[in-house]
Amino acid sequence: MAAMVRNPLHEALQQAMRTIGPMIEQINADVDRPCRMFHSGKVWTGPAAKQFDAQLAQFSLRARTSGQAIMDELRQVLSRTPSEVTEEEAASIRRKYRLV
């Protein structure tokens, strides 16, 4: 039986999640703050403000759902990616995905 080693793709996917996760959280926080300020009614009022507020809420929802979809997809790919492969498979994966 061939010796098993850590799968470089599995490790790269884990690293991507550790990198992207906080970025998505930061984007969500950065979009939430203006939304909360607008909902307070102290920033801007009137018909144009209501329209802008609706658009801002829509952008906030889009950012949140897109970020969640990215993380869900990464989790799914990671769950289907074996954590260990043969040395030959690991070398092939490194070449294919240009991993160091």
Short mmCIF file of C-alpha atoms in Angstrom, two decimals:
data_model
loop_
_atom_site.label_atom_id
_atom_site.label_comp_id
_atom_site.label_asym_id
_atom_site.label_seq_id
_atom_site.Cartn_x
_atom_site.Cartn_y
_atom_site.Cartn_z
CA MET A 1 0.00 0.00 0.00
CA ALA A 2 1.33 3.46 -0.95
CA ALA A 3 2.29 5.89 1.80
CA MET A 4 -0.36 8.51 2.48
CA VAL A 5 0.47 12.20 2.89
CA ARG A 6 -1.56 15.33 3.58
CA ASN A 7 -3.60 16.44 0.60
CA PRO A 8 -2.31 19.87 -0.51
CA LEU A 9 -5.72 20.74 -1.99
CA HIS A 10 -7.44 19.97 1.31
CA GLU A 11 -4.96 22.23 3.09
CA ALA A 12 -5.39 24.99 0.49
CA LEU A 13 -9.18 24.86 0.89
CA GLN A 14 -8.86 25.10 4.67
CA GLN A 15 -6.54 28.08 4.29
CA ALA A 16 -8.97 29.73 1.88
CA MET A 17 -11.75 29.38 4.44
CA ARG A 18 -9.55 30.85 7.18
CA THR A 19 -8.67 33.78 4.91
CA ILE A 20 -12.06 34.46 3.32
CA GLY A 21 -14.23 33.90 6.41
CA PRO A 22 -13.00 36.99 8.29
CA MET A 23 -13.16 39.06 5.10
CA ILE A 24 -16.80 38.15 4.61
CA GLU A 25 -17.55 38.94 8.25
CA GLN A 26 -15.87 42.34 7.85
CA ILE A 27 -17.86 43.12 4.70
CA ASN A 28 -21.10 42.20 6.48
CA ALA A 29 -20.19 44.41 9.44
CA ASP A 30 -19.21 47.28 7.15
CA VAL A 31 -22.55 47.11 5.34
CA ASP A 32 -24.64 46.56 8.48
CA ARG A 33 -23.49 49.78 10.15
CA PRO A 34 -24.86 52.17 7.49
CA CYS A 35 -28.07 50.13 7.32
CA ARG A 36 -28.61 50.47 11.07
CA MET A 37 -27.83 54.19 10.90
CA PHE A 38 -30.40 54.67 8.16
CA HIS A 39 -33.05 52.71 10.03
CA SER A 40 -32.57 55.02 13.02
CA GLY A 41 -34.17 57.84 11.01
CA LYS A 42 -31.54 60.31 12.18
CA VAL A 43 -29.33 60.32 9.07
CA TRP A 44 -31.60 61.34 6.25
CA THR A 45 -35.36 61.42 5.83
CA GLY A 46 -37.79 61.86 3.02
CA PRO A 47 -38.77 59.94 -0.11
CA ALA A 48 -35.25 59.84 -1.59
CA ALA A 49 -33.89 58.57 1.74
CA LYS A 50 -36.48 55.79 1.82
CA GLN A 51 -35.55 54.74 -1.70
CA PHE A 52 -31.84 54.83 -0.85
CA ASP A 53 -32.50 52.88 2.35
CA ALA A 54 -34.32 50.19 0.39
CA GLN A 55 -31.41 49.91 -2.04
CA LEU A 56 -28.90 49.79 0.81
CA ALA A 57 -30.89 47.00 2.48
CA GLN A 58 -30.95 45.12 -0.82
CA PHE A 59 -27.16 45.47 -1.21
CA SER A 60 -26.67 44.35 2.37
CA LEU A 61 -28.76 41.24 1.80
CA ARG A 62 -26.93 40.49 -1.45
CA ALA A 63 -23.53 40.83 0.24
CA ARG A 64 -24.60 38.60 3.13
CA THR A 65 -26.11 35.87 0.94
CA SER A 66 -23.20 35.92 -1.52
CA GLY A 67 -20.68 35.58 1.29
CA GLN A 68 -22.65 32.73 2.82
CA ALA A 69 -22.89 30.98 -0.56
CA ILE A 70 -19.12 31.22 -1.03
CA MET A 71 -18.45 29.73 2.40
CA ASP A 72 -21.06 26.99 1.85
CA GLU A 73 -19.46 26.06 -1.46
CA LEU A 74 -16.00 25.92 0.11
CA ARG A 75 -17.35 23.69 2.91
CA GLN A 76 -18.95 21.35 0.38
CA VAL A 77 -15.79 21.07 -1.72
CA LEU A 78 -13.72 20.55 1.42
CA SER A 79 -16.05 17.79 2.62
CA ARG A 80 -15.57 15.94 -0.70
CA THR A 81 -11.79 16.40 -0.68
CA PRO A 82 -9.84 13.67 1.09
CA SER A 83 -7.46 14.89 3.78
CA GLU A 84 -4.83 12.36 2.73
CA VAL A 85 -3.68 11.09 -0.66
CA THR A 86 -0.74 9.13 -1.97
CA GLU A 87 2.54 10.95 -2.55
CA GLU A 88 2.02 10.63 -6.29
CA GLU A 89 -1.48 12.14 -6.07
CA ALA A 90 -0.17 14.97 -3.87
CA ALA A 91 2.52 15.80 -6.42
CA SER A 92 -0.07 15.76 -9.21
CA ILE A 93 -2.39 18.04 -7.23
CA ARG A 94 0.46 20.48 -6.54
CA ARG A 95 1.26 20.67 -10.26
CA LYS A 96 -2.37 20.94 -11.35
CA TYR A 97 -3.26 23.73 -8.92
CA ARG A 98 0.24 25.25 -8.78
CA LEU A 99 0.47 24.76 -5.03
CA VAL A 100 3.79 25.06 -3.27
#
